[in-house]
Short mmCIF file of C-alpha atoms and ligand atoms in Angstrom, two decimals:
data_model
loop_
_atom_site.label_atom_id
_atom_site.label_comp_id
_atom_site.label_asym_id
_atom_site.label_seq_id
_atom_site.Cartn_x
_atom_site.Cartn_y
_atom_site.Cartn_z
CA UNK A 1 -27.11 -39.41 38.01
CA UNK A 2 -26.21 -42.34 40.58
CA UNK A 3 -23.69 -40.78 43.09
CA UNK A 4 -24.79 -43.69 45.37
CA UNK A 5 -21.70 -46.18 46.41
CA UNK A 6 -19.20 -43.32 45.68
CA UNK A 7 -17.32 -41.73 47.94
CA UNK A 8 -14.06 -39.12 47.59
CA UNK A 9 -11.01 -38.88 49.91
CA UNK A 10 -10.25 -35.24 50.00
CA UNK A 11 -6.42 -34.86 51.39
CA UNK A 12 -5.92 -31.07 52.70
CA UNK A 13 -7.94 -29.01 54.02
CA UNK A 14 -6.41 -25.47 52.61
CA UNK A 15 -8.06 -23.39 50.60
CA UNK A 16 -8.58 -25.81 47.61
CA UNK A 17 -9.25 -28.43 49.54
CA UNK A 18 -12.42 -26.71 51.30
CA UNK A 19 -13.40 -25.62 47.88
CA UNK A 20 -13.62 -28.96 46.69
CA UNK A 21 -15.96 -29.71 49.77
CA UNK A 22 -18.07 -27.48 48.29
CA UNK A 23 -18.20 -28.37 45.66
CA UNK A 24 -18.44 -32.33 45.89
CA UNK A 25 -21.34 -31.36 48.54
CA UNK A 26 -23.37 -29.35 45.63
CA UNK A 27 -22.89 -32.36 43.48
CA UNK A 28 -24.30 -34.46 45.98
CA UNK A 29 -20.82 -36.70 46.24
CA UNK A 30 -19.89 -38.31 49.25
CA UNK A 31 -16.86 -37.29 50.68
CA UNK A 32 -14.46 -37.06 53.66
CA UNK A 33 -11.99 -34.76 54.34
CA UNK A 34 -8.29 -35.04 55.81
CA UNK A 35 -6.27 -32.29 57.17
CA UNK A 36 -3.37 -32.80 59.66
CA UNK A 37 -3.49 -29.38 61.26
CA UNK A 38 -5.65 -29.12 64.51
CA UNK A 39 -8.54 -27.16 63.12
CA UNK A 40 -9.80 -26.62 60.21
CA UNK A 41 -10.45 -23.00 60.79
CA UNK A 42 -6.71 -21.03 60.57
CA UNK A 43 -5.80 -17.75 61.81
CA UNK A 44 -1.97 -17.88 59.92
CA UNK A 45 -1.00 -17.10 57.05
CA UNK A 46 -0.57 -14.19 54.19
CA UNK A 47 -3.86 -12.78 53.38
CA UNK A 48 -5.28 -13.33 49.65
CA UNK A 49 -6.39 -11.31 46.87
CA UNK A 50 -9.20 -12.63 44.92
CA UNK A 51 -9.81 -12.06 41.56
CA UNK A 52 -12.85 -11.53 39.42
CA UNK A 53 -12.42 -15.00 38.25
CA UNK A 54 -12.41 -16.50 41.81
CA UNK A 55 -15.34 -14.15 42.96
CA UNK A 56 -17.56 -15.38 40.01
CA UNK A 57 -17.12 -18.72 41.75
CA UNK A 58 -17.84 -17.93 45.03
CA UNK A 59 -20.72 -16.67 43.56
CA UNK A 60 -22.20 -19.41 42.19
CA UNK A 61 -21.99 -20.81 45.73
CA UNK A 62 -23.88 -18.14 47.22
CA UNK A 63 -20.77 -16.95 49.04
CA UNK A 64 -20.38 -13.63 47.42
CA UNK A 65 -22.50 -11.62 49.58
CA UNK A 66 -20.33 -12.54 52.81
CA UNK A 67 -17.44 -12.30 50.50
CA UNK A 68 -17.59 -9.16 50.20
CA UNK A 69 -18.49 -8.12 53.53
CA UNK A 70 -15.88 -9.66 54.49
CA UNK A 71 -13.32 -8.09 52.11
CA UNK A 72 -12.08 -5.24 50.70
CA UNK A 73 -11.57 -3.80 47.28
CA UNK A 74 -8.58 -2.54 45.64
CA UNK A 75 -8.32 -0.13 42.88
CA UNK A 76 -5.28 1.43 41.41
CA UNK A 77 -1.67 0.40 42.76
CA UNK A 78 0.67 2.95 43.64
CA UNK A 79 4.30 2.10 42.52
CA UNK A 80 7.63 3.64 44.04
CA UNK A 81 11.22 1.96 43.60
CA UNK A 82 13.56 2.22 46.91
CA UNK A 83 14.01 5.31 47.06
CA UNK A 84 10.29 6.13 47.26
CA UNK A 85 10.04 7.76 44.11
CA UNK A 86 6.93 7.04 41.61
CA UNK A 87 7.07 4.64 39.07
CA UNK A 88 3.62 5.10 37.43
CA UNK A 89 0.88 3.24 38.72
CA UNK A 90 -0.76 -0.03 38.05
CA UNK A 91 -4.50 -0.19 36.44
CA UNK A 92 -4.60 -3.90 36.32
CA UNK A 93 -7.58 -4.41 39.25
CA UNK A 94 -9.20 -1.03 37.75
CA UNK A 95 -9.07 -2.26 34.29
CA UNK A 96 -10.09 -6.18 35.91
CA UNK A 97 -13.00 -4.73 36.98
CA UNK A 98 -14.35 -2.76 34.14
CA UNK A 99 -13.81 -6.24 31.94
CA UNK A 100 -15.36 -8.23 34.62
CA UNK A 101 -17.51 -6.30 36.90
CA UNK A 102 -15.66 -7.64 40.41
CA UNK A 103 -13.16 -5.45 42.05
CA UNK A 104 -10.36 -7.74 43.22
CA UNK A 105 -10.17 -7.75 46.98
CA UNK A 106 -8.09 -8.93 49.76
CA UNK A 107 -9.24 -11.06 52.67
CA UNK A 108 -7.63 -12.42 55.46
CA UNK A 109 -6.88 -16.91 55.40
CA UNK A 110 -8.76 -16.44 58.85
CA UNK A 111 -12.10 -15.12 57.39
CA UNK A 112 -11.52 -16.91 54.20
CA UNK A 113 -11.41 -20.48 55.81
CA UNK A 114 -13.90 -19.43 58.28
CA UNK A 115 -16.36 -18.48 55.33
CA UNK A 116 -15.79 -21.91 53.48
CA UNK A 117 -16.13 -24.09 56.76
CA UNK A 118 -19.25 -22.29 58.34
CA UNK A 119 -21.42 -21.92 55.19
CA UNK A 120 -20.94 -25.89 54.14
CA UNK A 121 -24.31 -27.65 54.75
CA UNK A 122 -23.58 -29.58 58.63
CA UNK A 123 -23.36 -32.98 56.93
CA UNK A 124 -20.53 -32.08 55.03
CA UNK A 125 -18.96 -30.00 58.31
CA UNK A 126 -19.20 -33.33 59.89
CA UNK A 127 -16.91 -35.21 57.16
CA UNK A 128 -13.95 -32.96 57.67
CA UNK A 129 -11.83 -34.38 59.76
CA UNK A 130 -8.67 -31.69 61.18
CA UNK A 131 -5.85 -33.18 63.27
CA UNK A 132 -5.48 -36.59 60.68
CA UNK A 133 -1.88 -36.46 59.30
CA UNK A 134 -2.04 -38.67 56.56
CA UNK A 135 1.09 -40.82 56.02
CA UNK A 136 0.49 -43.62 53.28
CA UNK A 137 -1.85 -44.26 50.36
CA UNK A 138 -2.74 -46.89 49.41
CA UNK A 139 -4.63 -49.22 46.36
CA UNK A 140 -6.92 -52.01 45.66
CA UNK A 141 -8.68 -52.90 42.34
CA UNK A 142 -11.55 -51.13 44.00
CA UNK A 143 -10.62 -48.54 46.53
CA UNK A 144 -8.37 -46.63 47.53
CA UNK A 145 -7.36 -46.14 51.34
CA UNK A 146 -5.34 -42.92 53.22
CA UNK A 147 -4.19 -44.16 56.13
CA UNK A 148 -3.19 -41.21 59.32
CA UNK A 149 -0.70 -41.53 61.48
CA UNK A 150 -2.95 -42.00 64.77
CA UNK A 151 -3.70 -45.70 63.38
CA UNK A 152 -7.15 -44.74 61.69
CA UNK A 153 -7.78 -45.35 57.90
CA UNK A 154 -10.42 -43.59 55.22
CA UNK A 155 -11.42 -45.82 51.80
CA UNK A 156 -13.05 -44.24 48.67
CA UNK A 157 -12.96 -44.52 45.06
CA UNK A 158 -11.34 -41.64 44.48
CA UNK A 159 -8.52 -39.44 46.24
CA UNK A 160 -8.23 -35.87 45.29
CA UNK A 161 -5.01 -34.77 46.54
CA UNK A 162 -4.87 -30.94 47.60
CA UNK A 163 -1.99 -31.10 50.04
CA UNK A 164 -0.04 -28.45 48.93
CA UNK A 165 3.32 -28.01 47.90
CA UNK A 166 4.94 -30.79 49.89
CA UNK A 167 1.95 -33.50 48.68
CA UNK A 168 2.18 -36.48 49.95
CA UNK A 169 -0.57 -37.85 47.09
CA UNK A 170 1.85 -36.29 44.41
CA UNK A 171 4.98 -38.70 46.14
CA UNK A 172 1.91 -41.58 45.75
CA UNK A 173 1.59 -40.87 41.85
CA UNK A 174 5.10 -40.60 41.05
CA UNK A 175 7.13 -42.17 43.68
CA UNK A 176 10.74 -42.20 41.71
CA UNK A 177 10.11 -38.68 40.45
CA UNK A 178 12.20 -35.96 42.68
CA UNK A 179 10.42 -35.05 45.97
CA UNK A 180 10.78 -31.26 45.08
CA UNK A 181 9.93 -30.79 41.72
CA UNK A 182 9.30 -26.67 42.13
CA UNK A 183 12.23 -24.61 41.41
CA UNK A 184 12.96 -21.82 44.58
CA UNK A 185 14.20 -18.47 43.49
CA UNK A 186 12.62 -16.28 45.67
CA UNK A 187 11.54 -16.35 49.26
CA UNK A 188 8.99 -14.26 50.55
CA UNK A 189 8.69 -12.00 54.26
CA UNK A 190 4.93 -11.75 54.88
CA UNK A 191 3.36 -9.80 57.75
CA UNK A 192 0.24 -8.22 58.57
CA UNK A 193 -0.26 -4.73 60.61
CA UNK A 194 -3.11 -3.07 61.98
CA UNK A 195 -4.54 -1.08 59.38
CA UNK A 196 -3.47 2.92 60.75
CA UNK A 197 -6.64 4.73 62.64
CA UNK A 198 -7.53 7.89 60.64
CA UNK A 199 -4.69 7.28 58.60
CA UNK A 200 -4.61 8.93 54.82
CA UNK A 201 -1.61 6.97 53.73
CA UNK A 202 -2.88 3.60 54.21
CA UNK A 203 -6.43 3.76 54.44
CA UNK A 204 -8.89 1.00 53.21
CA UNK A 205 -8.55 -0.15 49.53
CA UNK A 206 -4.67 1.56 49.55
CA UNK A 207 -2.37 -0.84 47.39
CA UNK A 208 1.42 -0.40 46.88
CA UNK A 209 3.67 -2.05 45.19
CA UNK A 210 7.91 -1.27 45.70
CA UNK A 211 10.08 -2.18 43.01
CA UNK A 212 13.98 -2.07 42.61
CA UNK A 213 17.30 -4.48 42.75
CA UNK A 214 16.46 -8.05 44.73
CA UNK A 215 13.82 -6.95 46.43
CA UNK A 216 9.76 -5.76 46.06
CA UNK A 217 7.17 -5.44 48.22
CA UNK A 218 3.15 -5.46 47.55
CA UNK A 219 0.97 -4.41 50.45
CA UNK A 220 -2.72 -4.42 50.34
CA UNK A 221 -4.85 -2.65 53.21
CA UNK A 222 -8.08 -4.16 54.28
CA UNK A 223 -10.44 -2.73 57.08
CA UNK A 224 -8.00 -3.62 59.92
CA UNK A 225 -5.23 -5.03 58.77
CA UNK A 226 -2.69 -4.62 56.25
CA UNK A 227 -0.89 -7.17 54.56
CA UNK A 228 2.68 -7.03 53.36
CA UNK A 229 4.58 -9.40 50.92
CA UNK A 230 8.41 -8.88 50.91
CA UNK A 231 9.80 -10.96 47.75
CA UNK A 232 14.10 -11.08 47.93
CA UNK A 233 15.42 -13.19 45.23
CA UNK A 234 17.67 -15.79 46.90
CA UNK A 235 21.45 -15.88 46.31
CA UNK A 236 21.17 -18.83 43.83
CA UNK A 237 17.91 -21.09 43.03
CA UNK A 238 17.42 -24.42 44.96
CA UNK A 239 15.02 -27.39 44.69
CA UNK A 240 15.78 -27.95 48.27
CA UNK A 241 12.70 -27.48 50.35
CA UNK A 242 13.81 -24.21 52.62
CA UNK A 243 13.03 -23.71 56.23
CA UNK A 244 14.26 -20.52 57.89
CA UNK A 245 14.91 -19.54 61.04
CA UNK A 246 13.59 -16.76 63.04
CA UNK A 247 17.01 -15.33 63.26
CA UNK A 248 16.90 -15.67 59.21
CA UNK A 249 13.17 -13.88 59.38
CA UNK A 250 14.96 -10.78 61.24
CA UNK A 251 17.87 -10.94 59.23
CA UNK A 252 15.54 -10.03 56.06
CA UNK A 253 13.80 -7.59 58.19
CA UNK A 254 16.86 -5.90 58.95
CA UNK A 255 18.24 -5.81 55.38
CA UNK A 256 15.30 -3.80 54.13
CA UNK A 257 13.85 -1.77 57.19
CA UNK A 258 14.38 1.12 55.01
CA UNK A 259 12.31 0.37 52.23
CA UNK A 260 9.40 2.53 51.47
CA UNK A 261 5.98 0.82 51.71
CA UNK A 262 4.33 3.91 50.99
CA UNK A 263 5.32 7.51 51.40
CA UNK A 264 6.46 7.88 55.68
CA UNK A 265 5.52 4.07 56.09
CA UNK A 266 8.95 1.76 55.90
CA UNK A 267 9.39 -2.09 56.22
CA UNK A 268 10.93 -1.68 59.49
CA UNK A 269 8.36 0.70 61.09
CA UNK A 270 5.04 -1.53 59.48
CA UNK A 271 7.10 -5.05 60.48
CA UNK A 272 7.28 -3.46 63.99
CA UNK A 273 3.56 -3.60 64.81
CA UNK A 274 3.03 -6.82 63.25
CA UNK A 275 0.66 -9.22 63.98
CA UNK A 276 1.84 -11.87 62.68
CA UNK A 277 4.58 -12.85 60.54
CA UNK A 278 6.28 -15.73 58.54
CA UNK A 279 9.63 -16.34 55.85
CA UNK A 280 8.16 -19.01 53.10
CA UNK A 281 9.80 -20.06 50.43
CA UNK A 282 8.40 -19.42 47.02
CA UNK A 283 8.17 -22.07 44.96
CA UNK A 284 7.43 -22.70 40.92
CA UNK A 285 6.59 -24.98 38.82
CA UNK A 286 3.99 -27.16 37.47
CA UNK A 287 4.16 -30.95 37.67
CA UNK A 288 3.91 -33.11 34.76
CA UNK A 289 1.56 -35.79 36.02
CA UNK A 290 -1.63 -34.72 38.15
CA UNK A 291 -3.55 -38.35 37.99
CA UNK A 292 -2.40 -41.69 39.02
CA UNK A 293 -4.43 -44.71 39.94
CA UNK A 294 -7.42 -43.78 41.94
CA UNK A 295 -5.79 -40.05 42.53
CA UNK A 296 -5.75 -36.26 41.03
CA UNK A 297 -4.09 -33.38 42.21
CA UNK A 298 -5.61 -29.93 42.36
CA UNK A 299 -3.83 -26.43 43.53
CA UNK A 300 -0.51 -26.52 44.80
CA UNK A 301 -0.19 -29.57 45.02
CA UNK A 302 -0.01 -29.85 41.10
CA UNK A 303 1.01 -26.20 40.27
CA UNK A 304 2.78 -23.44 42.27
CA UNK A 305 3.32 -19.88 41.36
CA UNK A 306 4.70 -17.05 43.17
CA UNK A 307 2.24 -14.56 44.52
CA UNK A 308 2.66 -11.74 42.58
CA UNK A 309 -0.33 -12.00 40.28
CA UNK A 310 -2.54 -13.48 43.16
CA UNK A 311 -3.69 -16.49 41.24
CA UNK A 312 -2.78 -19.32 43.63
CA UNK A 313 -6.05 -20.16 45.17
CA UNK A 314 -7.79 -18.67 42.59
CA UNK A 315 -6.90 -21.14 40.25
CA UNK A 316 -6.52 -24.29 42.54
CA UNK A 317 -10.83 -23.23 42.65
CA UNK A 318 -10.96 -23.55 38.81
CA UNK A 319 -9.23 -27.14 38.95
CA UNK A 320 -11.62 -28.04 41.33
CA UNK A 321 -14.51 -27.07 38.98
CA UNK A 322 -12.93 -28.92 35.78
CA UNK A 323 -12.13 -31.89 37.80
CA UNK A 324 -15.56 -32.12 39.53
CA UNK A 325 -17.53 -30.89 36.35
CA UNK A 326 -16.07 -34.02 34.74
CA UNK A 327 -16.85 -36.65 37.37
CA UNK A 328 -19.97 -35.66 37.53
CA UNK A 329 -20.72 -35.75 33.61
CA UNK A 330 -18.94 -39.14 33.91
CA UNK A 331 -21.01 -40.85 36.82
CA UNK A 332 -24.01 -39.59 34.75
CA UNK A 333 -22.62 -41.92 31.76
CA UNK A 334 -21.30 -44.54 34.13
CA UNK A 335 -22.94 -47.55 34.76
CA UNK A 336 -22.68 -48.41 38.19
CA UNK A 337 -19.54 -47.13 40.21
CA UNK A 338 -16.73 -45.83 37.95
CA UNK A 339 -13.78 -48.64 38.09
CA UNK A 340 -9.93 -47.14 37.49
CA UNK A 341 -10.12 -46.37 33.62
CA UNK A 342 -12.84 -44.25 33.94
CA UNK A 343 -11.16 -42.84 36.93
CA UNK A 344 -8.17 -42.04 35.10
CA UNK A 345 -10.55 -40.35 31.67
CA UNK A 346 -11.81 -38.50 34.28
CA UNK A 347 -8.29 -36.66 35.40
CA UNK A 348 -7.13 -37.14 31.29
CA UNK A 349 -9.75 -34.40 31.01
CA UNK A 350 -9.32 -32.72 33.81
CA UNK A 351 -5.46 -32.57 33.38
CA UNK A 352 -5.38 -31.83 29.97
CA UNK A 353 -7.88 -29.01 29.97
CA UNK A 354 -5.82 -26.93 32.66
CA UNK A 355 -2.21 -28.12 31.84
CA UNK A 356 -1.53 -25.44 29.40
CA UNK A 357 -3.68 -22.90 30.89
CA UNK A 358 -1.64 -23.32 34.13
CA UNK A 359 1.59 -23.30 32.79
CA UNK A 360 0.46 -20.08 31.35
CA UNK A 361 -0.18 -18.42 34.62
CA UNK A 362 2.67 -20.26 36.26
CA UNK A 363 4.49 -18.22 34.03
CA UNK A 364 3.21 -14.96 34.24
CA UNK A 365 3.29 -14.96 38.09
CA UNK A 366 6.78 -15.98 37.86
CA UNK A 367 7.86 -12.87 35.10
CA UNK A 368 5.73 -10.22 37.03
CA UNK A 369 7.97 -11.40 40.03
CA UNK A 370 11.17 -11.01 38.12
CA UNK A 371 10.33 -7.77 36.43
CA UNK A 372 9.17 -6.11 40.09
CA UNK A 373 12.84 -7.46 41.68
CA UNK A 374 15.25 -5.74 38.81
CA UNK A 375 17.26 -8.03 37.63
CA UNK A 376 19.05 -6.78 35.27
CA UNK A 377 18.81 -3.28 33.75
CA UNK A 378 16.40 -4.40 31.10
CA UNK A 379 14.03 -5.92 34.04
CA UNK A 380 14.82 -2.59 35.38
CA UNK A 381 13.64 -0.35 32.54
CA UNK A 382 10.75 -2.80 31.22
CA UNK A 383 9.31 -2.34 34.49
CA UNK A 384 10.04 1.28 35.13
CA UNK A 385 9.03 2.66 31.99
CA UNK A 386 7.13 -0.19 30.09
CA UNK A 387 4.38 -1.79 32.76
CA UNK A 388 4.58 1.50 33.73
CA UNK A 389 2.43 2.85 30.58
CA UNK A 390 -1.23 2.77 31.39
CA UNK A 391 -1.96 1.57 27.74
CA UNK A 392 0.01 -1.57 28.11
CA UNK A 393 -1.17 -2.49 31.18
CA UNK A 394 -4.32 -2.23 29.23
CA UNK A 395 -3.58 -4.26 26.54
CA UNK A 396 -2.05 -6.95 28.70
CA UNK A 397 -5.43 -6.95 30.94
CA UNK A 398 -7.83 -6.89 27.80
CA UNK A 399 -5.32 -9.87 26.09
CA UNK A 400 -6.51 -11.88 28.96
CA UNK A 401 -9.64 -10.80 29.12
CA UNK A 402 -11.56 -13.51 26.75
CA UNK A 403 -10.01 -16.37 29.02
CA UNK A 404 -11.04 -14.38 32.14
CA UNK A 405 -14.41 -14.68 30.67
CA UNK A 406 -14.35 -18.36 30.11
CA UNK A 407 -13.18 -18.78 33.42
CA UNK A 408 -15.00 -22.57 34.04
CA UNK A 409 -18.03 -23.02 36.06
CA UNK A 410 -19.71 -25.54 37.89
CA UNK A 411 -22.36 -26.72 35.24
CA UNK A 412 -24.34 -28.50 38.17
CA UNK A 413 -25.34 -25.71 39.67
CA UNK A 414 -27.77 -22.89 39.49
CA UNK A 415 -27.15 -18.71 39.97
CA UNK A 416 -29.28 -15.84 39.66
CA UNK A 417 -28.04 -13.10 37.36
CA UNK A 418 -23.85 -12.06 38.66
CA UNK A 419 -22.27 -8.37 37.97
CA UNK A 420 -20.71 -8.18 33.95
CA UNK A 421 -18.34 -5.52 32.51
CA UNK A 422 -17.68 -5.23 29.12
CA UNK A 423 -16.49 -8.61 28.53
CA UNK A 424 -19.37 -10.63 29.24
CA UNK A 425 -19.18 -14.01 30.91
CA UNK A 426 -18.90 -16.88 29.50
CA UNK A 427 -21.15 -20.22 30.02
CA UNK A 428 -23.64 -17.99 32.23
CA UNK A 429 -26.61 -19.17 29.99
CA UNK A 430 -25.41 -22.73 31.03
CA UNK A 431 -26.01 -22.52 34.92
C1 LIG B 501 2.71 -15.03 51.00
C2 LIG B 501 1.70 -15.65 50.08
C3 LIG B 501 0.70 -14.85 49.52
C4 LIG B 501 -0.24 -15.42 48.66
N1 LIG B 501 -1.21 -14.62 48.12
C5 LIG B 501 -2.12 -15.16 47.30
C6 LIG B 501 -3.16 -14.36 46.75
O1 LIG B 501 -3.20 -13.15 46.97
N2 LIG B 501 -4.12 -14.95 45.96
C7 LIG B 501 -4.08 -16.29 45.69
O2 LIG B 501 -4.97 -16.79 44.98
N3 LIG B 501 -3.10 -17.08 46.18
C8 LIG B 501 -2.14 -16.55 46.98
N4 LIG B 501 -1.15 -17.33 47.50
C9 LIG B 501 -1.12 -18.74 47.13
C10 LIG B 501 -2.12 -19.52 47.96
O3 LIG B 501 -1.85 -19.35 49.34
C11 LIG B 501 -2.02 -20.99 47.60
O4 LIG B 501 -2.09 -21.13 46.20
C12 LIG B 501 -3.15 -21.75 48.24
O5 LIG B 501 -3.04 -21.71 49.64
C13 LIG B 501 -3.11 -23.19 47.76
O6 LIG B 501 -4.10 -23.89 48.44
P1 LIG B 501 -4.01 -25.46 48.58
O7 LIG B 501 -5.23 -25.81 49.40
O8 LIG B 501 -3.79 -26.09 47.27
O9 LIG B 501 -2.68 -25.74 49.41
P2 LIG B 501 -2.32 -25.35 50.91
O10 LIG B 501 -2.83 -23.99 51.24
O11 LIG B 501 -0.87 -25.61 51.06
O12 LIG B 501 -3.13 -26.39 51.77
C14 LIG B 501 -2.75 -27.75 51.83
C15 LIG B 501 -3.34 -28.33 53.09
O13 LIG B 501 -3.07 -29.73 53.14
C16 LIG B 501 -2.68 -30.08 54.45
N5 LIG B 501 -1.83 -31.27 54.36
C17 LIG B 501 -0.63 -31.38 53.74
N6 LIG B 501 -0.15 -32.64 53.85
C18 LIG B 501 -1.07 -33.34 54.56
C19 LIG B 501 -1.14 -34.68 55.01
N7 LIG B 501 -0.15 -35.57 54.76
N8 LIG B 501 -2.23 -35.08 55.71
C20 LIG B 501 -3.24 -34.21 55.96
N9 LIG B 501 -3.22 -32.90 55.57
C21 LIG B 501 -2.14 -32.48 54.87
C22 LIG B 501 -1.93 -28.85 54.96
O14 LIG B 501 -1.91 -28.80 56.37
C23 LIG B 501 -2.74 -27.72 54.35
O15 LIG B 501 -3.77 -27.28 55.19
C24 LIG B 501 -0.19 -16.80 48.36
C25 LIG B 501 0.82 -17.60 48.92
C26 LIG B 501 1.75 -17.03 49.77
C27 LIG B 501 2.83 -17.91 50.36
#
């Protein structure tokens, strides 16, 4: 294969967009990498779960190790409704891992990003490039340019767009289509809170879930902290891009301080000794068109879910593997550099091979979301008494077990043997 000449333009340096460092740097791609924040390193934002799916990933990159050092497992989820009585539990990460052999587990953005900058070889350390705000895009019939807003400019062949939900390289591929496409139901209060010393209630590994009218709350605790996602359904939905205020933050605070996070532990009391905090909206959606000329979405800029099954990142990571799986099976056919058809055959692949799949889980995020907030009565007695049953949480786990399985990997790369369950992986005897 002749990567030689070709070089990517990586916009965003979030979770996908680090992922797709990797992964261009184990294909031996050239690349450099734009992100406007000041480091690339953050200490914000809502902690993640990961799923088996994710973790099988990680693994191939030889991050799984420090993955899990660095993270924690969950097991069963306790469920109570506002009035802290019990709902039934959930099985799902109990049931994930006897399929798959990977506990999910939560980690904080800060050790997350940390891990993904610190274990990339240095050359590809050096081509991320934090505090470059990128403000145009721009083509030739053989390159395509980003240029920042401090005057400086970066040319490849290829720009993979992983901005997020605001993309600028989205607005580049379909400049008349609307500049929100995601629909806004929900917003979400997320905070994290020193895990409690000696505490039985919250300890390690504890995961809750609250359910009942507008309003549910999942909290996950990891060795010191715990994070805490408050979901309120908004009073109609908007394709506005929301900002809040901190008065609007306290507000929510206020309006559910009673809520039970888990038996003796409210909103009010666990918001209190926060760390840190933050009101986001939650977006949904999935765009129609991921590839333009020279450009390719992956993650949220293309796709955005609410968190409620914890697939965000996790599947912004499988993008990255279809999409980079296929250039590089591409540039092994090409001769010389790939012009802009076989640019755009590569993201026909790419797109088409995730659309539905991501629709899919756009989908389920979005129902398990619904069905936790009540609704309606039915929401309200599907989730009570329905998820509620061990057996069909069962069922739905196992239905989705196959395509857990054939989760895609990067064929590029080698792995020693990785932990199985009773649905064995898929495509291992290809890496
Ligand atoms: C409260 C909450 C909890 C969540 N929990 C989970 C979970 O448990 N598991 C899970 O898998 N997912 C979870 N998610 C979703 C997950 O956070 C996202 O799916 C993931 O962050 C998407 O990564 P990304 O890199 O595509 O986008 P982002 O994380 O949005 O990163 C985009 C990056 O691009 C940069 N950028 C944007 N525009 C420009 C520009 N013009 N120039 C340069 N840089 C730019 C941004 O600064 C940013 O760093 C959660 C989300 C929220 C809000």
């Amino acid at each position: 294969m002749s990567t030689d000449n070709f070089k990517v333009v990586v916009l965003g340096g979030g979770p996908v967009g680090l992922t797709a460092a990797h992964a261009l740097s184990r294909a031996g791609i050239d690349f450099v990498l734009l992100e406007t924040r000041p480091t690339i390193v953050v200490n914000a934002g809502a902690s993640l779960v990961l799923l088996p799916s994710g973790q099988r990933m990680l693994g191939q990159l030889g991050l799984l190790e420090e993955i899990n050092r660095l993270s924690t497992p969950l097991g069963k989820v306790q469920r109570f409704d506002h009035q802290g009585n019990d709902i039934g539990d959930f099985h799902f990460f109990v049931r994930m891992k006897e399929n798959h052999g990977f506990d999910p587990r939560v980690i904080s953005r800060y050790d997350l990003t940390s891990l993904l900058f610190s274990t990339l070889p240095a050359e590809a350390q050096s081509a991320l490039h934090p505090n470059k705000k990128v403000s145009s895009i721009t083509t030739t019939s053989t390159a395509i340019t980003a240029r920042c807003s401090d005057g400086t400019s970066y040319t490849g062949d290829l720009l993979i767009g992983a901005d997020g939900a605001h993309s600028l390289a989205r607005a580049f591929i379909a400049p008349t289509a609307p500049t929100h496409p995601f629909l806004t139901t929900f917003r979400i209060l997320w905070f994290r809170f020193p895990t409690p010393p000696s505490s039985n209630l919250f300890s390690p590994g504890t995961a809750t879930e609250t359910h009942g009218p507008g309003c549910a709350i999942q909290a996950f605790s990891a060795a010191d902290h715990c994070a805490v996602g408050l979901y309120e359904r908004l009073p109609s939905p908007t394709r506005e891009r929301v900002r809040f205020t901190p008065e609007e933050e306290t507000e929510v605070v206020r309006r559910w301080a009673h809520l039970p996070i888990s038996p003796g532990l409210t909103v009010g009391k666990a918001y209190a000794a926060r760390i840190q905090a933050g009101l986001a909206d939650l977006e949904e959606g999935v765009v129609e068109e991921w590839i333009g000329e020279r450009t390719v979405l992956v993650g949220d800029a293309a796709h955005k879910f609410t968190p409620s099954t914890g697939a965000g990142w996790n599947t912004g990571m499988e993008d990255v593997v279809v999409l980079v799986n296929e250039l590089v099976r591409r540039m092994k056919a090409a001769v010389g550099v790939m012009g802009v058809a076989e640019l755009r055959e590569v993201g026909r692949v790419y797109q088409e091979a995730r659309f539905t799949t991501v629709v899919g889980d756009c989908e389920l995020a979005g129902r398990m979301t619904r069905l936790a907030t009540w609704g309606s009565g039915v929401t309200r007695f599907l989730d009570r008494w329905f998820m509620g049953s061990q057996r069909v949480q069962r069922f739905l786990i196992d239905k989705g077990a196959q395509a857990v399985a054939r989760t895609p990997v990067l064929e590029f790369v080698e792995v020693g043997k990785m932990e199985g369950g009773r649905v064995p992986w898929v495509g291992r005897e290809n890496i």
